[in-house]
Short mmCIF file of C-alpha atoms in Angstrom, two decimals:
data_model
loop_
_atom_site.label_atom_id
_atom_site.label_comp_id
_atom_site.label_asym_id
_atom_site.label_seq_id
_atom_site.Cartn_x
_atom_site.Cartn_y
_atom_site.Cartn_z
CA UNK A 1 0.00 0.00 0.00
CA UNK A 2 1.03 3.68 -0.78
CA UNK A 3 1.22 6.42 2.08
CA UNK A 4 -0.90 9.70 -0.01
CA UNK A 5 1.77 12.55 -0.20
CA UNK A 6 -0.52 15.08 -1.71
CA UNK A 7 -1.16 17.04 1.34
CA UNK A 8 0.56 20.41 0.28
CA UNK A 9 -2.94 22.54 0.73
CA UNK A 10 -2.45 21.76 5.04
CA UNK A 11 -0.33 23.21 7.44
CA UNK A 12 2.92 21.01 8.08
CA UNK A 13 2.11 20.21 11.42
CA UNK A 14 -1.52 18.65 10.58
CA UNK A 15 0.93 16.74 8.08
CA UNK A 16 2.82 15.36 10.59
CA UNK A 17 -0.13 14.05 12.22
CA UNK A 18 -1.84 12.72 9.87
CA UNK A 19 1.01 11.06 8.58
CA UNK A 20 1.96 9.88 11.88
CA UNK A 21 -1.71 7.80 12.59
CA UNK A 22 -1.30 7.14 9.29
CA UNK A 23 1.39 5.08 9.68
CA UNK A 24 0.82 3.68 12.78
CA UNK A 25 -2.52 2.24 11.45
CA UNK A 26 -0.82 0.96 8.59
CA UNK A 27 1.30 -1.02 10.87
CA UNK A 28 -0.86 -2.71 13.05
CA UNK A 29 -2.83 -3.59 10.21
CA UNK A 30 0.51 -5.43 8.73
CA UNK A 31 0.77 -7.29 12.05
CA UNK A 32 -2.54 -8.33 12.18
CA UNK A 33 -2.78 -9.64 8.54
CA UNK A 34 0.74 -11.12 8.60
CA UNK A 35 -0.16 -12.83 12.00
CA UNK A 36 -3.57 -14.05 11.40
CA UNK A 37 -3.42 -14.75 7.88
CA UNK A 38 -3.10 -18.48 7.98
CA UNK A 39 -5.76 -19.04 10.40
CA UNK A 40 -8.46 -16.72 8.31
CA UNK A 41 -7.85 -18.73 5.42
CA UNK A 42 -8.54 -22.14 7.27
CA UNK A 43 -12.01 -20.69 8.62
CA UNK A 44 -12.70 -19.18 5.06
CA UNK A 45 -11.68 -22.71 3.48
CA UNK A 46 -13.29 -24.84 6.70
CA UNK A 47 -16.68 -22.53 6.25
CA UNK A 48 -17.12 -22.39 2.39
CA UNK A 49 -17.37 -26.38 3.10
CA UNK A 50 -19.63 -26.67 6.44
CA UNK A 51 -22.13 -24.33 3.45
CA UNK A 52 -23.22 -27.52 1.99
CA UNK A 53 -23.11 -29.82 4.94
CA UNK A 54 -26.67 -31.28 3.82
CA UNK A 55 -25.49 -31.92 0.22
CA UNK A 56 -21.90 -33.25 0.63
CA UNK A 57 -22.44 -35.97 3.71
CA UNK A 58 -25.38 -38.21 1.65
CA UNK A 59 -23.33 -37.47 -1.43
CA UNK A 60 -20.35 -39.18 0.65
CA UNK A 61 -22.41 -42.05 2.37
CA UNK A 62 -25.43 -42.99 -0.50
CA UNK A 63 -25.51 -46.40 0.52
CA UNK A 64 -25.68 -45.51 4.10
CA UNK A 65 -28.38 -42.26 3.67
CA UNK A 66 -30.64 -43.35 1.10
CA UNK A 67 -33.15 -46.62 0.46
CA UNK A 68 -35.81 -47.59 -1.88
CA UNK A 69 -39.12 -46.12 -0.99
CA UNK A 70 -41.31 -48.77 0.51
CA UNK A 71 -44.96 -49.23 0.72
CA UNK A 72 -44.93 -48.91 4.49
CA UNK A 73 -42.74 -48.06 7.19
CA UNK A 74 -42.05 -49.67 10.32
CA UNK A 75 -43.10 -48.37 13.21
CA UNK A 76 -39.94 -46.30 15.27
CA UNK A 77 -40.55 -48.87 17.75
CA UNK A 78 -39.60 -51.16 15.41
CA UNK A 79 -36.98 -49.59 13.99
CA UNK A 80 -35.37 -48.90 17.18
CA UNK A 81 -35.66 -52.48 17.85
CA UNK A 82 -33.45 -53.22 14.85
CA UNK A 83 -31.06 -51.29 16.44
CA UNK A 84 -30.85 -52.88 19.53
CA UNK A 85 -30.84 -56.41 18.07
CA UNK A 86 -27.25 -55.33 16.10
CA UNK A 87 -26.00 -53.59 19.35
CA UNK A 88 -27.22 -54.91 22.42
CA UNK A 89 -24.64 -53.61 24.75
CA UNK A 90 -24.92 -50.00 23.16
CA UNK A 91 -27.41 -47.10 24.35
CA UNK A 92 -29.63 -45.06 22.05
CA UNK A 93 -29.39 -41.71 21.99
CA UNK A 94 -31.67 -40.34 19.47
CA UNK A 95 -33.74 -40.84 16.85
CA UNK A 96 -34.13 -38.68 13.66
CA UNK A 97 -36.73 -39.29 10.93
CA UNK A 98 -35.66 -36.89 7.76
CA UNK A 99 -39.42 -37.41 6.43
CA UNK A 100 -38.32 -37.79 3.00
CA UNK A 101 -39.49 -41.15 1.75
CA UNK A 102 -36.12 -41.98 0.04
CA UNK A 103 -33.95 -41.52 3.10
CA UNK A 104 -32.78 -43.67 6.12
CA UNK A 105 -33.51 -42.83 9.46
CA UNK A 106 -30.73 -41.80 11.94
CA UNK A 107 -30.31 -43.13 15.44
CA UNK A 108 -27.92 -42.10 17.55
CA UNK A 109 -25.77 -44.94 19.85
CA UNK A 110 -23.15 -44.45 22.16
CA UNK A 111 -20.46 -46.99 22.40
CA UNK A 112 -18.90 -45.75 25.84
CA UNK A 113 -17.73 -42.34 25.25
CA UNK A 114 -17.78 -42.55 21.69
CA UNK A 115 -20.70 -41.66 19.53
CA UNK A 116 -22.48 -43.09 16.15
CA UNK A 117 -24.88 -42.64 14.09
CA UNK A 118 -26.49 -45.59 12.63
CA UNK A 119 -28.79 -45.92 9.69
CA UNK A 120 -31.63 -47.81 9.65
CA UNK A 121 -34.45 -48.84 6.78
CA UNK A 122 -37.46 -47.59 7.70
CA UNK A 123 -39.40 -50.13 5.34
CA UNK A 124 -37.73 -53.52 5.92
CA UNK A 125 -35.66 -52.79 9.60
CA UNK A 126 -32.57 -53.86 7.82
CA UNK A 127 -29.52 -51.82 9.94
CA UNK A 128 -27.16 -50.32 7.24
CA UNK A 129 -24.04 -49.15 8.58
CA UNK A 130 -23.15 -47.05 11.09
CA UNK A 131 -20.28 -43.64 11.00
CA UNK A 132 -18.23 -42.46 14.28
CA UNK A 133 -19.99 -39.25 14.63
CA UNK A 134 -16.06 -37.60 15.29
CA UNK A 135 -14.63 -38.68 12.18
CA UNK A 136 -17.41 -37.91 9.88
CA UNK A 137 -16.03 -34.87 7.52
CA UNK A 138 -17.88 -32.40 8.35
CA UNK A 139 -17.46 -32.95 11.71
CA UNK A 140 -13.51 -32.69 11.24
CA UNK A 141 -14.27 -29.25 9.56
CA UNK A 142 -16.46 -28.14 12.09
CA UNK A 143 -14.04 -29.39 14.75
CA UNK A 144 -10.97 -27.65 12.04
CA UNK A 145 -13.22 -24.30 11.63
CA UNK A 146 -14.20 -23.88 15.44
CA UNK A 147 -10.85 -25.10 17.40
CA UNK A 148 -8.20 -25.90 14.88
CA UNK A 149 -8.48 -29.36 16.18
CA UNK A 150 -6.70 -28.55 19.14
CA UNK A 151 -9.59 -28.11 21.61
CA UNK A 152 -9.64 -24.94 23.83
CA UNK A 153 -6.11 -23.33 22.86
CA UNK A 154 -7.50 -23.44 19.37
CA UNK A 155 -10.97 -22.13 20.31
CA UNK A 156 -9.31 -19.60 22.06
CA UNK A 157 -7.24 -18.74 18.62
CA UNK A 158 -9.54 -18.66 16.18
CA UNK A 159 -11.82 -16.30 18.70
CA UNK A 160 -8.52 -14.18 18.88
CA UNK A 161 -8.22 -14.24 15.24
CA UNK A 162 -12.00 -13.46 14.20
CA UNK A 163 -11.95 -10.91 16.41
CA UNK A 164 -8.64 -9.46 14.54
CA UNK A 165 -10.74 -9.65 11.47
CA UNK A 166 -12.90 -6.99 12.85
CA UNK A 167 -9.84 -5.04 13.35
CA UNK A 168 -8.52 -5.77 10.30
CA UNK A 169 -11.75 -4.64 8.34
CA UNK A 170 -11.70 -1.37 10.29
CA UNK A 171 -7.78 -0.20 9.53
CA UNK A 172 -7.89 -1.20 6.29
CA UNK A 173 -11.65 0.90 5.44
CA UNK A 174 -9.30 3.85 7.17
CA UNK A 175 -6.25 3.19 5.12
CA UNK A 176 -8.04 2.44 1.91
CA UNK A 177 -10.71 5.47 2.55
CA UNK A 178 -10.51 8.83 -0.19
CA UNK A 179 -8.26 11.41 1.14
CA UNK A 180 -7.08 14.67 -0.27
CA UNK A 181 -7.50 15.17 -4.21
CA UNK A 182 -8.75 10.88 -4.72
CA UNK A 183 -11.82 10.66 -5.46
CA UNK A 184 -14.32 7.50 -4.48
CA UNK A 185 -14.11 6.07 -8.31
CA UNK A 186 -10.41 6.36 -7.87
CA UNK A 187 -10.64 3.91 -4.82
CA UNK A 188 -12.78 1.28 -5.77
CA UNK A 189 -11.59 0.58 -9.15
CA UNK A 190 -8.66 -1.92 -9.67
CA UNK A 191 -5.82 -0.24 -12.17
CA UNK A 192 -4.52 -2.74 -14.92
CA UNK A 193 -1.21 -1.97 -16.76
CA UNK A 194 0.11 0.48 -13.96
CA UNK A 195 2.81 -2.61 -12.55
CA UNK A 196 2.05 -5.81 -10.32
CA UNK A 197 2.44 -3.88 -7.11
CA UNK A 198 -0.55 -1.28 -7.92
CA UNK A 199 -2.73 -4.19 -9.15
CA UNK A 200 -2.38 -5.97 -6.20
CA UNK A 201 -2.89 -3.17 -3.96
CA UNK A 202 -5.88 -2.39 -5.72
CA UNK A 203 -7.53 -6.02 -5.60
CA UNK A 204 -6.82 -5.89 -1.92
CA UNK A 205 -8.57 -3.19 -1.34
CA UNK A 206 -11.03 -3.26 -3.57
CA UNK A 207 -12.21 -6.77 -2.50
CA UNK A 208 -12.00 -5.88 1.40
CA UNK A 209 -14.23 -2.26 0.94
CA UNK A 210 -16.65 -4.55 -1.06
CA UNK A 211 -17.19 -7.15 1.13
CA UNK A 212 -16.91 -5.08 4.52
CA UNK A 213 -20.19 -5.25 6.01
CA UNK A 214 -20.83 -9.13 4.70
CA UNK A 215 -17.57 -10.42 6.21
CA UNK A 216 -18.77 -8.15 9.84
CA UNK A 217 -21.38 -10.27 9.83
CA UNK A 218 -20.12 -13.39 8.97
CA UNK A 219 -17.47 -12.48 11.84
CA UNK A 220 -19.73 -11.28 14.54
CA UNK A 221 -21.96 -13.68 14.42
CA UNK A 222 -19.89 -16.23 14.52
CA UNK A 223 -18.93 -15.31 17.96
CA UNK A 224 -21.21 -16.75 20.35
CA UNK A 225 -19.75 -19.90 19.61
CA UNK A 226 -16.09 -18.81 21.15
CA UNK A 227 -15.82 -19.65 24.35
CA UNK A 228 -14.29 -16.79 25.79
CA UNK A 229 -16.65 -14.36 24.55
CA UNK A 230 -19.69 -16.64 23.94
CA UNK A 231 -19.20 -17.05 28.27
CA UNK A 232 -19.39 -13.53 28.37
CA UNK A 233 -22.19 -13.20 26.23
CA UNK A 234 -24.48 -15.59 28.33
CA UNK A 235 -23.58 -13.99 31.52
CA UNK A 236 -24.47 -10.29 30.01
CA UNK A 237 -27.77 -12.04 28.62
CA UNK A 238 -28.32 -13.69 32.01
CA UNK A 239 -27.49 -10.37 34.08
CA UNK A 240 -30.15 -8.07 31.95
CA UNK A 241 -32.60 -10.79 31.65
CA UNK A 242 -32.64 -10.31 27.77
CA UNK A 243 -33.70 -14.27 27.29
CA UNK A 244 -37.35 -14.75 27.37
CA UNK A 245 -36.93 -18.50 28.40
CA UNK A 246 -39.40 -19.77 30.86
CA UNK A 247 -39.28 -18.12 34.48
CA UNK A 248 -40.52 -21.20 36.53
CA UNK A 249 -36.77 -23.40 34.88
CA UNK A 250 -35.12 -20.94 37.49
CA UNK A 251 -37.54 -20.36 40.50
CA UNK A 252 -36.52 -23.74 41.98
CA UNK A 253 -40.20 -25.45 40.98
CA UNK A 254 -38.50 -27.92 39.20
CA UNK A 255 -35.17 -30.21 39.58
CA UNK A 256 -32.61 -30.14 37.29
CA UNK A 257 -29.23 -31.16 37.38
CA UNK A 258 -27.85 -30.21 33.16
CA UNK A 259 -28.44 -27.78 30.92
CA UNK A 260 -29.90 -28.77 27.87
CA UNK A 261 -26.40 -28.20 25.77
CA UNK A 262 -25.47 -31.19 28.10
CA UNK A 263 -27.76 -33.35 26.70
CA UNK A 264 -28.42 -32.21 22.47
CA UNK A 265 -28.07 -29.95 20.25
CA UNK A 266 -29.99 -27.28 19.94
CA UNK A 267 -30.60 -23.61 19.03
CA UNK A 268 -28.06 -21.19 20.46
CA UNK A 269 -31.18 -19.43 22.57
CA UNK A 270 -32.13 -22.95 24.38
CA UNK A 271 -28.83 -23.87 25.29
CA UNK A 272 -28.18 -22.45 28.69
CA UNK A 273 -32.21 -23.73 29.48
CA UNK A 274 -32.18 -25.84 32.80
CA UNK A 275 -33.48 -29.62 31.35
CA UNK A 276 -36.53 -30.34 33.85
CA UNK A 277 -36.63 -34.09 35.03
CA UNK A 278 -38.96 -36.65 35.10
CA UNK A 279 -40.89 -37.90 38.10
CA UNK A 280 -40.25 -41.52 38.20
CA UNK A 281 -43.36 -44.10 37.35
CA UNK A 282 -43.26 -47.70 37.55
CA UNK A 283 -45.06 -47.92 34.75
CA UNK A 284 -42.22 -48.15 32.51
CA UNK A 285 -40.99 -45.54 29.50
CA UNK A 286 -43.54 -43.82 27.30
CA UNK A 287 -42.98 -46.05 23.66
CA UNK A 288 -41.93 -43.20 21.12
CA UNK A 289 -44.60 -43.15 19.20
CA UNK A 290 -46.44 -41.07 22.01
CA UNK A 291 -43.88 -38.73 21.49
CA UNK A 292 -44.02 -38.38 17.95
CA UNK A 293 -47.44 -37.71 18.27
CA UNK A 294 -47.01 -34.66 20.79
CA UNK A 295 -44.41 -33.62 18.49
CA UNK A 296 -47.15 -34.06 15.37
CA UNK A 297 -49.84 -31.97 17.00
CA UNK A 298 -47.93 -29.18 18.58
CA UNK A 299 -46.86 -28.76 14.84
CA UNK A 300 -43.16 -29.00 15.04
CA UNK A 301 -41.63 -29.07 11.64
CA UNK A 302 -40.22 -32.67 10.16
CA UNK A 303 -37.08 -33.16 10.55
CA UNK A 304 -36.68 -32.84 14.43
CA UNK A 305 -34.34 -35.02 16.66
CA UNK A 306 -35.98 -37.07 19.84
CA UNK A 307 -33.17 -37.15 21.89
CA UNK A 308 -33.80 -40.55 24.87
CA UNK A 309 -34.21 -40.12 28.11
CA UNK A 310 -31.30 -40.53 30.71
CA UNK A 311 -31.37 -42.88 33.14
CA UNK A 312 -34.99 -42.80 35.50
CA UNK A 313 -35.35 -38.91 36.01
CA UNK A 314 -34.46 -37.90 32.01
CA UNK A 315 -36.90 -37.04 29.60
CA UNK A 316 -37.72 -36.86 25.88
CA UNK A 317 -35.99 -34.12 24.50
CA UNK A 318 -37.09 -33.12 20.81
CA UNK A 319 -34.82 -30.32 18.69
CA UNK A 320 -36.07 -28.83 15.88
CA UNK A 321 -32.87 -26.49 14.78
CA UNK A 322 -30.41 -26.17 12.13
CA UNK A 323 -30.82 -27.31 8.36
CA UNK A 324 -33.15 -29.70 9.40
CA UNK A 325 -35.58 -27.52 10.83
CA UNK A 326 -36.04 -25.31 7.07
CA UNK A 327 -36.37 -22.18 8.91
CA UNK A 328 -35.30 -20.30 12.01
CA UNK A 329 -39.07 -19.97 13.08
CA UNK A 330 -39.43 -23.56 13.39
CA UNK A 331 -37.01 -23.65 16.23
CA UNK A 332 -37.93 -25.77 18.89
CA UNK A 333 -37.12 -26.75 22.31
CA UNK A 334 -39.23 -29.28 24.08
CA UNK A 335 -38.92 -31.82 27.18
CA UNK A 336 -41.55 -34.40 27.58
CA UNK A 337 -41.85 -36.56 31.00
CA UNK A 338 -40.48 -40.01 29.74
CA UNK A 339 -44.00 -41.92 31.80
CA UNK A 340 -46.41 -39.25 31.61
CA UNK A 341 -45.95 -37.82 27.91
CA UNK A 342 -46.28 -34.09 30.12
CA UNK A 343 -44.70 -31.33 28.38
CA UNK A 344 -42.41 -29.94 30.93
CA UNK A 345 -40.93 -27.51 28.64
CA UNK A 346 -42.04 -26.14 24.83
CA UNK A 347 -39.83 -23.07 23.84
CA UNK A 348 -40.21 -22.12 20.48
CA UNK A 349 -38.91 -18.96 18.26
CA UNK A 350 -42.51 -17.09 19.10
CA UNK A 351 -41.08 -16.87 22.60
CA UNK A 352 -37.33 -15.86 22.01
CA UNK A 353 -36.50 -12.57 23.22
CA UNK A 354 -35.69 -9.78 20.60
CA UNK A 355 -32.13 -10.53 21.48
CA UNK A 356 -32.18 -13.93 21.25
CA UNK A 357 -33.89 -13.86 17.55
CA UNK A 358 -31.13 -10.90 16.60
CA UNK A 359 -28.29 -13.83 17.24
CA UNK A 360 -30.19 -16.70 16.31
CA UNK A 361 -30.81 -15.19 12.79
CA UNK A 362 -26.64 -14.24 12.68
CA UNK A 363 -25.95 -17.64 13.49
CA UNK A 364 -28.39 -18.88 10.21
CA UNK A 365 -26.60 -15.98 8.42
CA UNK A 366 -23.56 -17.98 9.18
CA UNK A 367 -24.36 -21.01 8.08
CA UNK A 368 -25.67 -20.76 4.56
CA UNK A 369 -29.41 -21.24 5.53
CA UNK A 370 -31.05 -17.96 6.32
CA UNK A 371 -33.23 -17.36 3.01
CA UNK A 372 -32.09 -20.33 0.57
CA UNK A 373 -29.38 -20.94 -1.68
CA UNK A 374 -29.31 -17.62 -2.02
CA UNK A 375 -27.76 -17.10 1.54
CA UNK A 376 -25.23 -19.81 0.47
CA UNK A 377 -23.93 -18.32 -2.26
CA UNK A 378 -23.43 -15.10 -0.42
CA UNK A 379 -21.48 -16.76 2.34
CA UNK A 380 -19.61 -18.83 -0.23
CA UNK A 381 -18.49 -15.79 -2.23
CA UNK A 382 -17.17 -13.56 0.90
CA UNK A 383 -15.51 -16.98 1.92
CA UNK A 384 -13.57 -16.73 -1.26
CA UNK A 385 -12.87 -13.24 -1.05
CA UNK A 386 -11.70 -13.35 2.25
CA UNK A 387 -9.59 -15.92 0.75
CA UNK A 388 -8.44 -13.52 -1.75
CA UNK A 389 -8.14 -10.87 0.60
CA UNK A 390 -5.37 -12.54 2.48
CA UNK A 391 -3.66 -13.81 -0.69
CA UNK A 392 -3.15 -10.20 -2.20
CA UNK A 393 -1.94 -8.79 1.17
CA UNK A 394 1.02 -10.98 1.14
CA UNK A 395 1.58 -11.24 -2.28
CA UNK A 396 1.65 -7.13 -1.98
CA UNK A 397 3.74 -6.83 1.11
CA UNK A 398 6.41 -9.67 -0.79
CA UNK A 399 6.88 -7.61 -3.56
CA UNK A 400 7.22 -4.45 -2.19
CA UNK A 401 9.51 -5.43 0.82
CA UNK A 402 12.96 -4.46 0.86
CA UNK A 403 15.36 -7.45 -0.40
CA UNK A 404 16.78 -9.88 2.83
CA UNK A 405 14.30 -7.68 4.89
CA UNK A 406 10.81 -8.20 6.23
CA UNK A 407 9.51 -4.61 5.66
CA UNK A 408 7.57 -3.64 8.02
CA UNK A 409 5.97 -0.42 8.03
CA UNK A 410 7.90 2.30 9.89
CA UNK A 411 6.94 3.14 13.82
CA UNK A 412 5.39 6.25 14.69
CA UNK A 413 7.52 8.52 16.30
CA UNK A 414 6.93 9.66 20.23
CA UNK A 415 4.74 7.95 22.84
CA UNK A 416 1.18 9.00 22.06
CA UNK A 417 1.38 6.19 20.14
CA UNK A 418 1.64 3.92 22.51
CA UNK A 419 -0.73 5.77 25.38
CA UNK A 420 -3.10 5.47 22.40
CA UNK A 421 -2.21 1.39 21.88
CA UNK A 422 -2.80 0.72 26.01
CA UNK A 423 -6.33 2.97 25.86
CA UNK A 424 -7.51 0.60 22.54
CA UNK A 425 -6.23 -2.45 24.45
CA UNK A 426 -8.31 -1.56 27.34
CA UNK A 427 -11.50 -0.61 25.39
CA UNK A 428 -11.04 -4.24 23.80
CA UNK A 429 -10.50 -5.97 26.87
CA UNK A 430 -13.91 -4.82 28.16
CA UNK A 431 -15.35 -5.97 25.04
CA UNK A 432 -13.08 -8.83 23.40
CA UNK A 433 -10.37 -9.41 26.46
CA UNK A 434 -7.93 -11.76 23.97
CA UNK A 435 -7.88 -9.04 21.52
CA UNK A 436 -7.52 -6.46 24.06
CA UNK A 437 -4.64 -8.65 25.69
CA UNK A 438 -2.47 -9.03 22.13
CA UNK A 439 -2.99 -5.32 21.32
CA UNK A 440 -1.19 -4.72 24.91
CA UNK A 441 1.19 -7.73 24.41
CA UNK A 442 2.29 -6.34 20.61
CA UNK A 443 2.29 -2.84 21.78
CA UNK A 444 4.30 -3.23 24.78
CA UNK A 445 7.18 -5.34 22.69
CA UNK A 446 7.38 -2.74 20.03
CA UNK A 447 7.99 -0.25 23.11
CA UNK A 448 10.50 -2.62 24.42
CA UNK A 449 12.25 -2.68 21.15
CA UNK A 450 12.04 1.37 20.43
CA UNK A 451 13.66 1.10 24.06
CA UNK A 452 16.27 -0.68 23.05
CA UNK A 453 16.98 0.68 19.87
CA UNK A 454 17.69 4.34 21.18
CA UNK A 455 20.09 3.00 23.73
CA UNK A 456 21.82 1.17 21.06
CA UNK A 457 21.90 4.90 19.36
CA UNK A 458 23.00 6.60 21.92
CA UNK A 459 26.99 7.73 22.02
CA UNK A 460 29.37 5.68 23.74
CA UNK A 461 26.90 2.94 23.85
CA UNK A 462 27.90 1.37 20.53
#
């Protein structure tokens, strides 16, 4: 990138000042990019893949997701039964039927700590394979997208470096935005036949102002799922009551030792819920046709998960959520007594707070499935240009770095600078405290180094 130099029209000392934050935002948006950059273009890569999650993983399995459509299916009952007949030592965990008369239904098993999914015929009972839920594919990108597959120190570093991304987007709006005699068409356009260092300067910029406000979105609401700041999150939601989940889950009426993340998946909103238990019967376990028929006439979209009860106080627990649920408004969230068929709990998206609804629609944002293909192809294309967006910064800064140096932009001069860096490190730490923590951390060695450096300068010292 080019530092303007057409500033003859203002007073030298404005200049200096400008030029100064200039090109101290100019640096920290080199250290950012050059640190980051390999970890933005594994989430870009990771996400443009999780996009077509419900296309690729039949596509990869066909003998295992689809069958012949029968005249008749089996009861679940049934079907379960199958199961249980090919692993007796196993327990169910859930049950999914895809209502599509070509497909196999999904049970869940759990052999010891490790979990399968096992597909089953719904017309003849016949039990056709089974995948370890952990080495599916797109649970290795989800697991490759969300923690680098290194569990909470990656979490923790791809939080760090979404939240960079913000910062990132920011500086570079500043550095790319018209100043002095440029005009807005001379910004946005990329200039061919002016050398390779302009025209990747320009498709670096270019591509980053265009996508801006998609790529903020893509970034912030992929947050909640961090754990640092997604921990946050809930306890500011909790402390301002901005959840609309039931009062009665928290005025000690019921017992409840999990929350329902604990037990299955389900929307973002539900997962901090208290799960309700059942009051033991000896009349044995509702069969689950009884609850497939609560689910049928409370109206809860096909597709839903019934997720088994846990030992004698669990309960039903049907999901509705995700790609399988079509829509965000079909969210659903319900625990049924496993001997009385009660409905203990039934939150839905009609009862989501307005806050709850803002992130549950980023999080469909995210994931392709907000309105249609249409939403995929959005996500897919800032994916790629965030791809693209990386690629031309360091193809820019290696061609215009000095040779056998790494060319880093020049420090601001005097300590502002730096009084500035610890007030922005603070401000971040109340809102992102990773980000504020590196921006102290980077700040505090480049102080270090300055340090050092005039010492080195000074006479007799040398």
């Amino acid at each position: 990138m080019e530092v303007n130099t057409n500033l003859e029209s203002q007073p030298e000392q404005v200049i200096s000042k400008k030029m100064s934050l200039y090109k101290a935002i100019w640096r920290w948006h080199f250290y950012g990019g050059m640190i980051f950059a390999p970890i933005l273009i594994l989430l870009a890569i990771t996400g443009s893949i999780y996009l077509f999650k419900p296309y690729v993983e039949p596509m990869l399995d066909p003998d295992l997701h689809y069958v012949e459509k029968g005249s008749k299916e089996l009861t679940p009952s049934l079907q379960l039964k199958a199961v249980r007949d090919k692993y007796p030592v196993d327990a169910i965990t859930s049950f999914t039927n895809v209502k599509d008369p070509e497909r196999a239904t999904e049970v869940g098993i759990a052999k010891g700590d490790v979990s399968y999914t096992v597909f089953v015929n719904p017309y003849t009972g016949k039990v056709l394979g089974e995948l370890q839920n952990d080495k599916r594919l797109m649970e290795i990108i989800v697991k490759l997208h969300g923690e680098v597959m290194v569990g909470k120190i990656g979490d923790h570093l791809v939080e760090l470096s979404a939240s960079w991304a913000i910062i990132l987007l920011a500086t570079g709006l500043y550095l790319y935005f018209p100043r002095n005699k440029q005009t807005f068409l001379d910004v946005i356009r990329i200039r061919i036949g002016k050398g390779s260092r302009i025209f990747w300067r320009d498709l670096h910029a270019s591509t980053g102002f265009w996508m801006t406000i998609i790529l903020l979105v893509l970034v912030l609401s992929g947050l909640p799922w961090a754990s640092s700041f997604g921990e946050r999150l809930n306890t500011f939601v909790a402390k301002v009551n901005l959840s609309n989940a039931p009062e009665h889950l928290w005025d000690g009426s019921i017992q409840s030792t999990k929350v329902t993340k604990e037990v299955a998946k389900t929307p973002w909103a539900a997962e901090n819920i208290p799960v309700p238990e059942s009051v033991y019967s000896n009349k044995g376990m509702l069969p689950i046709e009884n609850v497939i028929k609560i689910a049928e006439e409370t109206n809860i979209h096909p597709g839903y998960t019934i997720n088994m009860p846990e030992g004698d106080t669990g309960v039903y627990l049907i999901s509705s959520y995700g790609f399988a649920a079509g829509s965000v408004k079909n969210y659903v969230t319900m625990d049924i007594d496993q001997y009385s068929g009660k409905v203990l709990l039934d939150y839905r998206w009609k009862d989501y707070s307005p806050f709850d609804k803002t992130v549950e629609t980023g999080i469909a944002l995210h994931e392709g499935r907000y309105f249609g293909v249409a939403n995929l192809i959005i996500d897919l294309i800032a994916c790629l240009s965030l791809i693209l967006i990386v690629f031309s910064g360091i193809t820019m800064w290696w061609k215009r770095r000095p040779k056998g140096k790494i060319g880093i932009p020049k420090a601001s001069e005097g300590n502002k600078f730096y009084l500035g860096v610890l007030l922005i490190s603070v401000i971040c730490g109340l809102l992102m405290p990773m980000v504020g923590i590196s921006i102290f951390l980077i700040g505090l060695i480049e102080f270090i180094v300055k340090l050092i450096k005039q010492k080195v300068r000074r006479p007799g010292l040398e």
